[in-house]
Amino acid sequence: MTALTPAAHAGFADTMRELRGTLNQITETTKELSGTAKEVSGFGSGANSSNANASYTAGQRLYPKINNLALYQSPNKSSPVVSKLSKNTDVVFAGNMNKNGLIEVSTEYGNGWIESHLVQ
């Protein structure tokens, strides 16, 4: 039987701390998504995403509601992801929106399209 060295114990402890941090992030993201889902369902049956987005004006500064918000290359969620945006990323509405609820934006990570219901 091999004895564990203090370095091995420290490495194990570091791994457990990282795992705990990751689990906390997942829990936080799940709570944020749950809140966002409630907001989206609160629009009512008569409203659609393009009417809800009509309040955005070109040049308006927006902020992601969740971390890791996908910035798509084109107005299609199956297009390549340019970057993942954090909640503190400055996002500027470029003035274009599509019928699928994606809006064109400019960020420090480049230009692209994001889901309009995931910004405030």
XYZ file of C-alpha atoms in Angstrom:
120
model
C 0.000 0.000 0.000
C 1.365 3.411 -0.916
C 1.156 6.319 1.509
C -0.121 9.627 0.153
C 2.259 12.535 0.362
C 1.228 15.963 1.651
C 1.453 17.226 -1.942
C -1.052 14.579 -3.049
C -3.415 15.618 -0.248
C -3.070 19.266 -1.289
C -3.741 18.385 -4.925
C -6.843 16.440 -3.928
C -8.062 19.360 -1.806
C -7.515 21.773 -4.715
C -9.466 19.483 -7.031
C -12.344 19.292 -4.553
C -12.414 23.122 -4.221
C -12.528 23.469 -8.015
C -15.337 20.918 -8.199
C -17.295 22.761 -5.513
C -16.829 26.035 -7.412
C -18.010 24.440 -10.647
C -21.084 22.993 -8.944
C -21.876 26.405 -7.432
C -21.635 28.001 -10.897
C -23.969 25.372 -12.341
C -26.453 25.980 -9.531
C -26.296 29.755 -10.078
C -26.763 29.383 -13.838
C -29.721 27.042 -13.291
C -31.376 29.601 -10.998
C -30.757 32.381 -13.553
C -32.239 30.297 -16.366
C -35.244 29.449 -14.231
C -35.848 33.156 -13.588
C -35.407 33.956 -17.274
C -37.871 31.210 -18.229
C -40.434 32.721 -15.857
C -39.898 36.160 -17.424
C -40.290 34.779 -20.937
C -43.472 32.893 -20.058
C -44.800 36.110 -18.504
C -45.008 37.854 -21.885
C -48.449 36.326 -22.409
C -49.928 34.524 -25.339
C -50.608 37.681 -27.360
C -47.025 38.949 -27.387
C -44.276 37.666 -29.627
C -40.553 38.221 -29.410
C -40.382 40.880 -32.116
C -43.007 43.013 -30.345
C -41.182 42.611 -27.044
C -37.938 43.744 -28.700
C -39.475 46.868 -30.224
C -38.361 48.831 -27.156
C -34.671 48.474 -28.085
C -33.117 51.374 -29.984
C -29.947 51.321 -32.059
C -26.988 52.177 -29.843
C -28.757 51.100 -26.656
C -26.497 49.415 -24.105
C -27.706 46.026 -22.900
C -26.351 43.438 -20.464
C -26.636 39.630 -20.531
C -28.920 38.135 -17.880
C -26.776 34.999 -17.685
C -23.117 34.059 -17.966
C -21.917 32.200 -21.060
C -24.471 33.837 -23.372
C -23.704 32.694 -26.925
C -22.741 35.398 -29.452
C -23.647 33.846 -32.810
C -21.880 34.716 -36.064
C -25.153 35.070 -38.002
C -28.868 35.363 -37.101
C -29.261 31.626 -36.666
C -28.697 29.628 -33.469
C -27.047 26.859 -35.483
C -24.361 29.255 -36.775
C -20.871 29.256 -35.206
C -20.508 30.858 -31.770
C -18.111 33.820 -31.935
C -17.775 34.119 -28.161
C -19.484 33.396 -24.848
C -20.470 36.588 -23.009
C -20.489 37.109 -19.247
C -23.126 39.073 -17.334
C -20.867 42.135 -17.079
C -20.146 42.344 -20.831
C -21.209 45.608 -22.484
C -23.498 44.813 -25.400
C -24.684 47.509 -27.826
C -27.827 46.902 -29.884
C -27.030 47.400 -33.587
C -30.647 47.968 -34.622
C -31.445 44.672 -36.361
C -33.629 41.844 -35.085
C -35.037 38.742 -36.696
C -38.308 36.874 -36.302
C -36.598 34.168 -34.223
C -35.864 36.589 -31.375
C -32.184 37.176 -32.172
C -30.809 40.720 -32.133
C -27.649 42.030 -33.754
C -25.151 43.490 -31.293
C -21.615 44.818 -30.981
C -19.371 43.745 -28.108
C -15.716 43.970 -27.177
C -15.442 40.396 -28.507
C -16.867 41.236 -31.912
C -20.196 41.662 -33.643
C -22.868 39.006 -33.767
C -26.345 37.931 -32.771
C -27.742 37.032 -29.338
C -31.084 35.856 -27.983
C -33.052 38.986 -27.096
C -34.827 37.469 -24.093
C -31.451 36.853 -22.421
C -30.475 40.542 -22.177
C -31.787 43.434 -20.106
